[in-house]
XYZ file of C-alpha atoms in Angstrom:
725
model
C -25.666 59.280 -4.198
C -28.649 57.205 -3.202
C -28.775 55.147 -0.045
C -28.847 51.898 -1.955
C -25.353 52.662 -3.285
C -23.860 53.828 -0.013
C -20.973 51.317 -0.297
C -20.447 51.663 -4.007
C -18.169 54.541 -4.764
C -17.284 57.482 -2.534
C -13.603 56.682 -2.616
C -11.551 57.996 -5.470
C -10.044 55.575 -7.956
C -6.634 54.405 -6.784
C -3.779 55.593 -9.007
C -0.119 54.726 -8.778
C 1.925 57.682 -7.629
C 5.530 56.490 -7.501
C 8.067 58.748 -5.811
C 10.469 60.691 -7.944
C 14.174 61.184 -7.545
C 16.765 59.152 -5.651
C 14.289 57.430 -3.311
C 12.260 56.185 -6.246
C 15.362 54.747 -7.919
C 16.372 52.933 -4.710
C 12.891 51.497 -4.391
C 12.512 50.423 -8.015
C 15.723 48.350 -8.174
C 14.729 45.629 -5.672
C 11.195 45.740 -7.006
C 12.419 45.067 -10.546
C 14.609 42.208 -9.297
C 11.699 40.582 -7.472
C 9.451 41.055 -10.493
C 12.082 39.451 -12.720
C 12.326 36.468 -10.334
C 8.551 36.155 -10.350
C 8.577 36.111 -14.159
C 11.231 33.370 -14.233
C 9.231 31.209 -11.794
C 6.101 31.647 -13.865
C 7.583 30.182 -17.045
C 7.413 26.468 -16.124
C 3.909 26.730 -14.676
C 2.364 25.583 -17.939
C -0.994 24.445 -16.604
C -2.164 27.840 -15.387
C -4.343 30.349 -17.227
C -2.493 30.227 -20.514
C -3.857 30.524 -23.990
C -2.240 28.779 -26.924
C -1.562 31.030 -29.874
C -3.652 30.201 -32.917
C -0.712 29.159 -35.057
C -1.112 27.776 -38.578
C -1.493 24.042 -38.813
C 1.647 23.792 -40.995
C 3.915 24.790 -38.113
C 6.285 22.106 -36.951
C 6.019 20.783 -33.386
C 9.133 22.769 -32.425
C 7.593 25.985 -33.776
C 4.321 25.275 -32.003
C 6.187 24.722 -28.745
C 8.068 27.979 -29.261
C 4.799 29.847 -29.829
C 3.307 28.382 -26.674
C 6.370 29.248 -24.590
C 6.359 32.764 -26.048
C 2.767 33.236 -24.954
C 3.625 31.912 -21.488
C 6.475 34.393 -21.252
C 4.180 37.259 -22.271
C 1.690 36.383 -19.539
C 4.436 36.003 -16.960
C 5.812 39.400 -17.920
C 2.390 40.997 -17.534
C 1.991 39.424 -14.093
C 5.450 40.600 -13.063
C 4.696 44.160 -14.200
C 1.447 44.121 -12.235
C 3.303 42.901 -9.148
C 5.898 45.638 -9.590
C 3.184 48.272 -9.738
C 1.541 46.922 -6.595
C 4.813 46.896 -4.690
C 5.535 50.475 -5.711
C 2.152 51.499 -4.330
C 2.498 49.780 -0.957
C 3.400 53.051 0.756
C 0.051 54.557 -0.233
C -1.992 51.431 0.538
C -2.909 52.273 4.182
C -3.939 55.803 3.257
C -6.076 54.628 0.360
C -7.858 52.019 2.495
C -8.441 54.556 5.245
C -9.816 57.029 2.742
C -12.134 54.406 1.312
C -13.533 53.484 4.722
C -13.926 57.163 5.621
C -15.853 57.751 2.425
C -18.109 54.804 3.213
C -18.867 56.161 6.684
C -19.773 59.559 5.242
C -22.480 57.924 3.101
C -24.433 56.913 6.188
C -23.048 53.456 6.876
C -22.329 53.116 10.602
C -19.957 50.214 11.138
C -20.119 50.480 14.930
C -23.913 50.255 15.015
C -23.938 47.209 12.756
C -21.286 45.453 14.851
C -23.208 46.220 18.058
C -26.372 44.771 16.517
C -24.460 41.662 15.452
C -23.043 41.162 18.952
C -26.477 41.546 20.532
C -28.275 39.120 18.216
C -25.530 36.512 18.204
C -25.271 36.763 21.995
C -28.981 35.939 22.293
C -28.451 32.995 19.928
C -25.491 31.753 21.989
C -27.584 31.867 25.177
C -30.360 29.881 23.478
C -27.868 27.287 22.280
C -26.337 27.010 25.768
C -29.784 26.465 27.316
C -30.539 23.742 24.761
C -27.264 21.968 25.507
C -27.851 22.205 29.256
C -31.295 20.649 28.876
C -30.052 17.861 26.668
C -27.026 17.153 28.892
C -29.264 15.232 31.313
C -30.094 12.706 28.613
C -26.400 11.964 27.991
C -25.832 10.301 31.355
C -25.976 6.786 29.878
C -24.188 7.684 26.666
C -22.218 4.776 25.192
C -19.409 6.109 22.958
C -18.991 2.687 21.292
C -22.525 2.708 19.907
C -22.773 4.054 16.371
C -26.387 5.128 16.872
C -25.539 7.154 19.960
C -22.587 8.725 18.175
C -24.939 9.833 15.406
C -27.326 11.215 18.037
C -24.425 13.107 19.626
C -23.539 14.736 16.294
C -27.214 15.452 15.619
C -27.477 17.267 18.962
C -24.502 19.471 18.067
C -26.085 20.218 14.697
C -29.403 20.999 16.379
C -27.631 23.428 18.711
C -26.137 25.192 15.703
C -29.562 25.405 14.055
C -31.075 26.883 17.223
C -28.272 29.448 17.299
C -29.003 30.326 13.669
C -32.758 30.618 14.215
C -32.622 32.610 17.454
C -29.620 34.793 16.680
C -29.035 34.808 12.930
C -32.555 35.093 11.592
C -33.547 38.185 13.656
C -30.231 39.776 12.699
C -31.004 39.354 8.997
C -34.499 40.729 9.464
C -33.161 43.786 11.280
C -30.989 44.925 8.331
C -33.513 44.463 5.523
C -34.011 48.196 5.166
C -30.303 48.990 4.815
C -28.667 47.359 1.736
C -25.164 48.236 2.908
C -25.669 46.748 6.356
C -27.430 43.775 4.796
C -24.434 43.059 2.546
C -22.097 43.356 5.524
C -24.173 41.083 7.766
C -24.848 38.450 5.102
C -21.163 38.236 4.171
C -19.802 37.833 7.681
C -22.721 35.776 8.971
C -22.160 33.296 6.139
C -18.469 33.177 7.010
C -19.305 32.661 10.694
C -21.601 29.717 10.019
C -19.035 28.239 7.626
C -16.497 28.335 10.457
C -18.982 26.764 12.886
C -19.788 24.036 10.361
C -16.110 23.278 9.786
C -15.512 23.137 13.536
C -18.432 20.725 13.893
C -17.057 18.451 11.183
C -13.518 18.580 12.611
C -14.837 17.733 16.081
C -16.235 14.397 14.849
C -12.874 12.636 14.307
C -10.701 14.706 16.679
C -13.045 15.374 19.660
C -10.669 17.547 21.719
C -11.050 16.761 25.408
C -13.228 13.666 24.768
C -10.982 10.657 24.238
C -13.986 8.305 24.413
C -15.535 9.989 21.352
C -12.316 10.396 19.380
C -12.174 8.345 16.184
C -8.500 8.809 15.342
C -5.780 7.274 17.507
C -4.317 10.483 18.985
C -3.565 11.706 22.476
C -5.514 14.600 24.012
C -2.747 17.210 23.467
C -2.143 16.133 19.860
C -5.857 16.057 19.018
C -6.444 19.445 20.653
C -3.511 21.062 18.868
C -4.557 19.714 15.478
C -8.194 20.719 16.028
C -7.611 24.282 17.168
C -4.940 24.990 14.563
C -7.192 23.659 11.795
C -10.196 25.660 12.964
C -8.093 28.785 13.547
C -6.469 28.740 10.108
C -9.808 28.002 8.443
C -11.445 30.862 10.336
C -8.680 33.274 9.359
C -8.861 32.206 5.715
C -12.651 32.592 5.642
C -12.385 36.001 7.308
C -9.854 37.206 4.725
C -11.947 35.793 1.890
C -15.140 37.405 3.182
C -13.418 40.747 3.750
C -11.871 40.794 0.292
C -15.155 39.832 -1.333
C -17.045 42.474 0.656
C -14.613 45.237 -0.226
C -14.673 44.251 -3.887
C -18.489 44.381 -3.947
C -18.456 47.649 -2.029
C -16.456 49.329 -4.768
C -12.894 49.330 -3.463
C -10.441 49.818 -6.336
C -9.034 46.649 -7.837
C -5.412 47.373 -6.904
C -6.148 47.700 -3.182
C -8.338 44.597 -3.280
C -5.641 42.644 -5.084
C -2.980 43.772 -2.612
C -5.133 42.716 0.330
C -5.901 39.385 -1.332
C -2.235 38.616 -2.038
C -1.274 39.576 1.509
C -4.003 37.451 3.099
C -3.141 34.440 0.945
C 0.515 34.739 1.859
C -0.340 34.832 5.575
C -2.621 31.800 5.323
C -0.009 29.931 3.268
C 2.651 30.584 5.901
C 0.318 29.438 8.693
C -0.546 26.263 6.773
C 3.134 25.411 6.340
C 3.739 25.962 10.059
C 0.712 23.797 10.898
C 1.993 20.996 8.649
C 5.335 21.019 10.434
C 3.941 21.247 13.974
C 1.347 18.508 13.361
C 3.640 16.287 11.310
C 3.649 13.379 13.752
C -0.043 13.695 14.645
C -1.179 13.357 11.041
C 1.428 10.615 10.515
C -0.174 8.665 13.368
C -3.606 9.055 11.746
C -2.275 7.772 8.421
C -0.260 4.868 9.877
C -2.763 3.621 12.498
C -6.473 2.925 12.197
C -9.005 3.907 14.905
C -8.734 0.446 16.503
C -4.989 0.872 16.957
C -4.033 -1.580 14.221
C -1.166 -0.717 11.922
C -2.125 0.102 8.343
C -0.434 -1.172 5.210
C 3.013 -0.354 3.917
C 1.685 2.324 1.551
C 0.072 4.302 4.364
C 3.198 3.934 6.508
C 5.335 5.272 3.674
C 2.937 8.175 3.104
C 2.939 9.005 6.828
C 6.672 9.731 6.723
C 6.551 12.182 3.796
C 2.991 13.544 3.820
C 4.122 16.963 5.073
C 6.486 17.349 2.113
C 3.682 16.706 -0.381
C 1.355 19.027 1.544
C 3.881 21.865 1.657
C 4.658 21.403 -2.039
C 0.967 21.614 -2.980
C 0.394 24.597 -0.674
C 3.275 26.512 -2.250
C 2.225 25.520 -5.770
C -1.365 26.550 -5.066
C -0.268 29.883 -3.625
C 1.949 30.568 -6.623
C -0.721 29.565 -9.157
C -3.562 31.556 -7.608
C -1.310 34.581 -7.135
C -0.333 34.461 -10.796
C -3.968 34.237 -11.868
C -4.977 37.111 -9.604
C -2.240 39.248 -11.097
C -3.697 38.420 -14.533
C -7.082 39.862 -13.430
C -8.748 36.516 -12.762
C -10.330 37.027 -9.310
C -12.337 33.794 -9.539
C -9.038 31.884 -9.366
C -9.200 32.388 -5.610
C -11.585 29.466 -5.357
C -9.091 27.107 -7.036
C -6.965 26.669 -3.942
C -10.011 25.999 -1.767
C -11.546 23.542 -4.229
C -8.217 21.775 -4.743
C -7.715 21.479 -0.992
C -11.236 20.101 -0.569
C -10.633 17.514 -3.327
C -7.375 16.315 -1.754
C -8.878 16.262 1.743
C -11.894 14.305 0.497
C -9.544 11.881 -1.289
C -7.493 11.190 1.854
C -10.553 10.841 4.086
C -12.305 8.572 1.583
C -9.258 6.311 1.227
C -8.870 6.120 5.005
C -12.540 5.222 5.439
C -12.284 2.478 2.812
C -9.143 1.128 4.459
C -10.872 1.090 7.854
C -13.883 -0.679 6.341
C -11.608 -3.360 4.878
C -9.864 -3.769 8.246
C -13.201 -4.236 10.028
C -14.325 -6.740 7.392
C -11.063 -8.649 7.815
C -11.528 -8.653 11.584
C -15.033 -10.099 11.228
C -13.729 -12.694 8.771
C -10.950 -13.691 11.177
C -13.456 -14.019 14.002
C -15.628 -16.247 11.814
C -12.641 -18.420 10.902
C -11.656 -18.624 14.561
C -15.125 -19.867 15.405
C -14.930 -22.391 12.569
C -11.549 -23.538 13.856
C -12.987 -24.188 17.294
C -15.998 -26.037 15.884
C -14.314 -28.050 13.122
C -10.543 -27.621 12.863
C -10.177 -29.563 9.633
C -12.531 -27.196 7.778
C -11.001 -23.898 8.932
C -9.221 -21.602 6.539
C -5.763 -20.256 7.350
C -5.498 -17.086 9.364
C -3.908 -15.000 6.604
C -6.253 -15.855 3.736
C -6.854 -12.696 1.638
C -10.368 -11.297 1.585
C -12.262 -9.517 -1.151
C -12.808 -6.625 1.247
C -9.174 -5.714 0.660
C -9.755 -5.878 -3.082
C -12.837 -3.669 -2.970
C -10.989 -1.216 -0.731
C -8.125 -1.045 -3.236
C -10.641 -0.711 -6.057
C -12.364 2.187 -4.313
C -9.063 3.850 -3.478
C -7.844 3.523 -7.056
C -11.114 4.963 -8.376
C -10.944 7.817 -5.860
C -7.375 8.641 -6.857
C -8.360 8.580 -10.536
C -11.346 10.881 -10.015
C -9.303 13.248 -7.841
C -6.494 13.466 -10.390
C -8.899 14.157 -13.229
C -10.723 16.755 -11.134
C -7.484 18.510 -10.180
C -6.247 18.490 -13.771
C -9.561 19.866 -14.990
C -9.627 22.424 -12.205
C -6.132 23.764 -12.793
C -6.273 23.662 -16.592
C -9.041 26.226 -17.061
C -10.665 27.700 -18.989
C -11.297 30.915 -17.078
C -13.046 33.740 -18.918
C -11.466 33.174 -22.302
C -8.106 31.993 -21.034
C -8.068 28.388 -22.208
C -5.345 25.818 -22.593
C -5.978 23.989 -25.844
C -3.123 21.554 -25.230
C -4.622 20.450 -21.908
C -8.035 20.126 -23.541
C -6.533 18.034 -26.346
C -4.644 15.619 -24.110
C -7.434 15.146 -21.558
C -9.016 12.153 -23.416
C -5.639 10.445 -23.795
C -4.729 11.203 -20.205
C -8.063 9.827 -19.038
C -7.526 6.659 -21.072
C -4.032 6.286 -19.631
C -5.200 6.678 -16.039
C -8.141 4.327 -16.557
C -5.797 1.731 -18.078
C -3.425 1.913 -15.131
C -6.276 1.666 -12.645
C -7.829 -1.316 -14.442
C -4.436 -3.048 -14.594
C -3.958 -2.458 -10.877
C -7.431 -3.702 -10.046
C -7.198 -6.705 -12.383
C -3.904 -7.791 -10.894
C -5.237 -7.692 -7.334
C -8.490 -9.371 -8.334
C -6.730 -12.307 -10.011
C -4.161 -12.551 -7.236
C -6.664 -12.608 -4.387
C -9.089 -14.892 -6.228
C -6.457 -17.445 -7.243
C -4.837 -17.442 -3.834
C -8.173 -17.958 -2.096
C -9.080 -20.828 -4.414
C -5.730 -22.534 -3.924
C -5.826 -22.089 -0.161
C -9.373 -23.381 0.030
C -8.367 -26.394 -2.049
C -5.498 -27.022 0.342
C -7.574 -26.704 3.515
C -11.065 -27.843 2.581
C -12.379 -31.312 3.418
C -9.973 -33.778 4.785
C -8.744 -34.766 8.195
C -5.537 -36.371 6.989
C -2.613 -34.175 7.959
C -0.460 -35.705 5.244
C -3.007 -34.769 2.596
C -3.104 -31.203 3.884
C 0.679 -30.991 3.844
C 0.771 -32.225 0.257
C -1.825 -29.687 -0.841
C 0.023 -26.898 0.913
C 3.253 -27.847 -0.848
C 1.332 -27.830 -4.134
C 0.170 -24.274 -3.406
C 3.700 -23.172 -2.526
C 4.969 -24.632 -5.808
C 2.365 -23.378 -8.280
C 1.317 -20.040 -6.756
C 4.584 -18.102 -7.370
C 4.686 -19.269 -10.993
C 1.047 -18.284 -11.586
C 1.582 -14.951 -9.856
C 4.637 -14.053 -11.926
C 2.957 -15.137 -15.169
C -0.129 -13.020 -14.461
C 2.010 -10.051 -13.465
C 3.983 -10.191 -16.711
C 0.807 -10.586 -18.777
C -1.067 -7.714 -17.129
C 1.986 -5.448 -17.180
C 2.589 -6.146 -20.878
C -1.012 -5.486 -21.917
C -1.249 -2.359 -19.761
C 2.029 -1.035 -21.158
C 0.879 -1.488 -24.759
C -2.458 0.230 -24.082
C -0.742 3.052 -22.172
C 1.734 3.652 -24.994
C -1.141 3.685 -27.465
C -3.012 6.201 -25.292
C -0.010 8.519 -25.443
C -0.365 8.640 -29.231
C 2.514 6.324 -30.086
C 1.884 3.789 -32.841
C 2.311 0.362 -31.264
C 2.294 -1.614 -34.526
C 6.039 -1.100 -35.153
C 6.679 -2.089 -31.558
C 4.642 -5.259 -31.953
C 6.358 -6.051 -35.252
C 9.757 -5.477 -33.691
C 8.796 -7.617 -30.733
C 7.767 -10.380 -33.136
C 11.099 -10.251 -34.951
C 13.006 -10.210 -31.673
C 10.894 -13.111 -30.461
C 11.720 -15.154 -33.563
C 15.417 -14.385 -33.151
C 15.334 -15.320 -29.499
C 13.398 -18.484 -30.292
C 15.933 -19.581 -32.896
C 18.946 -18.724 -30.775
C 17.557 -19.848 -27.449
C 16.135 -23.270 -28.151
C 17.575 -24.578 -24.906
C 15.849 -21.820 -22.961
C 12.529 -22.554 -24.658
C 13.032 -26.244 -23.961
C 13.674 -25.517 -20.293
C 10.573 -23.345 -19.960
C 8.246 -25.768 -21.761
C 9.629 -28.754 -19.845
C 9.111 -26.895 -16.573
C 5.514 -26.103 -17.471
C 4.726 -29.752 -18.153
C 6.564 -30.911 -15.036
C 4.408 -28.572 -12.943
C 1.230 -29.519 -14.804
C 1.988 -33.211 -14.219
C 2.592 -32.438 -10.529
C 5.907 -34.285 -10.713
C 7.266 -32.545 -7.626
C 6.452 -29.850 -5.112
C 8.405 -27.544 -2.886
C 9.763 -29.567 0.013
C 9.785 -32.923 -1.816
C 12.819 -35.181 -1.670
C 13.719 -35.923 -5.284
C 16.460 -37.481 -7.367
C 16.785 -36.074 -10.891
C 19.946 -37.925 -11.828
C 22.305 -34.964 -11.843
C 21.308 -33.961 -8.301
C 19.300 -35.235 -5.371
C 17.876 -33.513 -2.327
C 14.973 -31.337 -1.223
C 13.216 -28.989 -3.663
C 13.784 -25.421 -2.447
C 12.196 -23.398 -5.262
C 10.636 -24.043 -8.645
C 11.017 -21.236 -11.159
C 10.073 -20.807 -14.792
C 13.328 -22.206 -16.202
C 14.957 -24.217 -13.428
C 14.470 -25.915 -10.090
C 16.674 -25.488 -7.039
C 17.494 -28.672 -5.110
C 19.301 -28.615 -1.774
C 21.584 -31.567 -1.138
C 21.481 -33.149 2.353
C 24.989 -31.763 2.906
C 23.744 -28.216 2.249
C 24.749 -27.458 -1.334
C 22.053 -26.036 -3.640
C 21.918 -27.433 -7.171
C 20.173 -25.323 -9.828
C 19.011 -27.767 -12.484
C 17.360 -26.558 -15.730
C 14.159 -28.426 -16.513
C 15.457 -29.358 -19.954
C 18.261 -31.461 -18.434
C 15.908 -33.586 -16.360
C 15.092 -36.919 -17.977
C 13.395 -38.633 -15.064
C 12.384 -37.517 -11.598
C 12.429 -39.949 -8.696
C 10.139 -38.381 -6.107
C 10.702 -39.910 -2.680
C 8.049 -37.826 -0.930
C 4.810 -39.145 -2.414
C 2.230 -41.307 -0.655
C 4.592 -43.536 1.346
C 8.176 -44.652 1.680
C 9.404 -48.183 2.418
C 12.585 -49.358 4.072
C 13.923 -52.758 5.013
C 16.411 -53.567 7.740
C 18.531 -56.714 7.753
C 19.855 -58.540 10.816
C 22.422 -61.373 10.842
C 21.376 -64.112 13.256
C 23.209 -67.289 14.238
C 22.237 -70.398 12.297
C 20.890 -72.094 15.414
C 18.371 -69.293 16.213
C 14.777 -70.452 16.865
C 12.703 -68.338 14.450
C 9.363 -69.635 15.724
C 10.039 -68.064 19.117
C 10.645 -64.649 17.537
C 7.205 -64.334 15.951
C 5.293 -63.445 19.165
C 7.968 -60.940 20.068
C 7.634 -59.256 16.654
C 3.874 -58.949 17.109
C 4.365 -57.338 20.528
C 6.951 -54.968 19.079
C 4.581 -54.026 16.250
C 1.732 -53.310 18.687
C 4.044 -51.116 20.760
C 5.027 -49.099 17.685
C 1.427 -48.600 16.559
C 0.447 -47.390 20.031
C 3.362 -44.968 20.261
C 1.978 -41.365 20.048
C 5.076 -40.036 18.287
C 6.180 -42.760 15.892
C 2.946 -44.669 15.475
C 1.247 -41.946 13.410
C 4.158 -42.012 10.967
C 3.644 -45.670 10.103
C 1.482 -46.372 7.081
C 1.530 -50.155 7.590
C 2.603 -52.374 10.525
C 6.123 -53.723 10.813
C 6.441 -56.815 8.656
C 8.744 -59.744 9.297
C 9.855 -60.807 5.839
C 11.688 -63.837 7.219
C 15.007 -65.266 6.123
C 16.213 -63.751 2.863
C 19.723 -65.199 2.747
C 21.914 -67.828 4.439
C 25.680 -67.853 4.229
C 28.288 -70.093 5.789
C 28.133 -68.387 9.198
C 24.685 -66.759 9.650
C 21.219 -66.293 8.314
C 19.890 -62.836 7.336
C 16.496 -61.755 8.731
C 14.703 -58.837 7.017
C 12.167 -56.448 8.607
C 10.130 -54.178 6.288
C 8.043 -51.106 7.220
C 6.094 -48.413 5.333
C 5.866 -44.871 6.655
C 5.129 -41.317 5.677
C 7.600 -39.779 3.221
C 10.525 -38.174 4.951
C 10.152 -40.063 8.240
C 11.815 -43.310 7.176
C 15.268 -42.250 8.323
C 14.135 -41.167 11.772
C 12.174 -44.415 12.151
C 15.169 -46.464 11.060
C 17.162 -45.536 14.157
C 14.172 -46.228 16.405
C 13.461 -49.628 14.824
C 17.115 -50.641 15.018
C 17.224 -49.829 18.708
C 13.910 -51.578 19.471
C 14.901 -54.787 17.619
C 18.305 -54.813 19.300
C 16.656 -54.631 22.731
C 14.183 -57.347 21.707
C 17.038 -59.656 20.699
C 18.822 -58.948 23.955
C 15.727 -59.833 25.977
C 15.331 -63.068 23.988
C 18.969 -63.979 24.509
C 19.789 -63.750 20.834
C 23.029 -62.173 19.734
C 23.846 -60.688 16.394
C 26.015 -63.067 14.427
C 29.385 -61.503 13.655
C 30.961 -61.957 10.313
C 33.592 -64.699 10.378
C 36.576 -65.520 8.176
C 37.746 -69.126 8.595
C 41.243 -70.289 7.519
C 42.395 -73.930 7.346
C 46.045 -74.942 6.988
C 46.972 -78.411 5.636
C 49.813 -80.344 7.436
C 52.051 -80.359 4.310
C 51.250 -76.757 3.432
C 54.240 -75.015 1.907
C 54.909 -72.093 -0.297
C 57.783 -70.494 -2.147
C 58.780 -66.931 -1.561
C 59.142 -64.473 -4.430
C 62.907 -64.361 -4.095
C 63.135 -68.108 -4.743
C 64.007 -69.028 -1.188
C 62.106 -72.141 -0.135
C 59.705 -71.920 2.740
C 60.386 -73.305 6.150
C 58.709 -76.684 5.552
C 60.617 -77.137 2.269
C 63.912 -76.338 3.955
C 63.219 -78.842 6.665
C 62.215 -81.414 4.105
C 65.369 -80.782 2.117
C 67.580 -81.136 5.116
C 65.948 -84.377 6.063
C 66.541 -85.734 2.557
C 70.165 -84.793 2.611
C 70.630 -86.400 5.944
C 68.934 -89.542 4.747
C 71.035 -89.646 1.612
């Protein structure tokens, strides 16, 4: 055999040699049970390497489904038989691998010499990299970790050190094995794996920075960051080593059964280590998901994901291991890249969503700082602190798009085809599935766009231009009244349209649904005229701005403060605490006592001999005192007005005082005005005239009792008459 094929075939082809007799029977029973379990688990995995039988078009859907399931069962059976054969040959696996390596060494390939050359060249490269870092360390004395430019320079220095290592150590190593194809294949394979590990470690060091809390992007402690970093790098290095070794042995000519056994074993080890890493770093990753780099808490969605992320990760890891193992057993070695590509897609999705969320948080922080500055410069023009920003919308838009792209990529990745094994069902439903996902994403984005835009416009209308606090309060109440109704209406509209489009994308004819909805709508309209009347009346009440949340109203059947305005009814809280739910259709008139101003008059009974001209200066002084009062003066819309005498009865004259104030403050002012006027009267020596009841009895007044007995005067008169007679 020529030197160029020194790794290609000295080892004999591996053949299964199961033991005979009682030992073989004992071994085959558990193997058959495990193979049967593997076949059962493979049946529901419909998205993996399965080919739909070319059945006639006249088959019914049930028959087509049966044909597909039959094909799935055939593939699962083949995979289970292959697994059974591999397990029966495990006893001979070490001997076969040893024989293969011995045959390779006999063809002139010296593994020890190649490894010694690798150690020498890479050692020289490591020394060169260390010298470069030592030289550059002097320039890092004034390094500012908060500066983005200096952070980029720091990463660039690490990348430059890796390039120097590659040029000084890797390049001479490649040149030294040009004459030996076997050694060249060995060096290229493991050198590529080594630089892949170094690159991954460099990328993982950017957010985690073990031992450098000032450079760390994520909000983790030093022990947590170090544990997550070294476990990630270690598992990645082990996975790359197994992948490189398996690929090298396959190219070197190792029989397929030994290569497959090694591949299944290595994948099982890496899967177990990944599950352990997910459990040991559960809280560290949860902290990254729930808290941004600045220490601020993320949204509710991220908090919810942080509590269950390890369950999703373990589920995907197990599913990926099962799927790739099944494909490898079906002689699809390229399926080994599926797990890696799927992991990279999910990791890129999570990192991209986190970056977009952090960008939105920074934009919100800048917007809050700008509003704070505007509040200090001109308070009446400042927006509220919690006004939604479009940065949140664009972040949600980007996250939704990223999720959509990742889902489509994963579906396309795991649905084949691979070397003739295609899934026609997956290929057929991909357009409909894409339309469905796009519809859901557009509905999600449209809802948030309308919500944020409408809320910003309403809040700006409530806070822009105007120094009058009453006007701001009225606009705010208008926002609180209209915004929930608009939000619910938009939600129902978007959800209805998205549902119809989604059902249509699934292949269901929506025309019967629309026709049925029309018939049901007519029936509801005819049988629910009162409901329609309530809804339409409520719409016009809100359009006319007849009331707002917080207004004091009287609708005839109830009076009190408006608590909530819905689509069909309004809730009014009585001053005694009871809540009245009044349908809009039952409201004939609305007396709103909270608009513009409220008036109240107070009446005082004064003696008839009171000097009214002397009270006028005192009223003017009292009015000036009220207007200058910092608490009650700002509630007055107009000065106190002496309306004069409005009525005179037989014992007193009634003096009326009228005042106008802001709505809702008239009752508090009433007690204050009563007390101030009472003190003013006391200082002027004027007393409040009490109500009097005057009785006058005539000298000959007499009456007769109900029992017919004459009164006392009549009896006396009678006796006098008798005596006179």
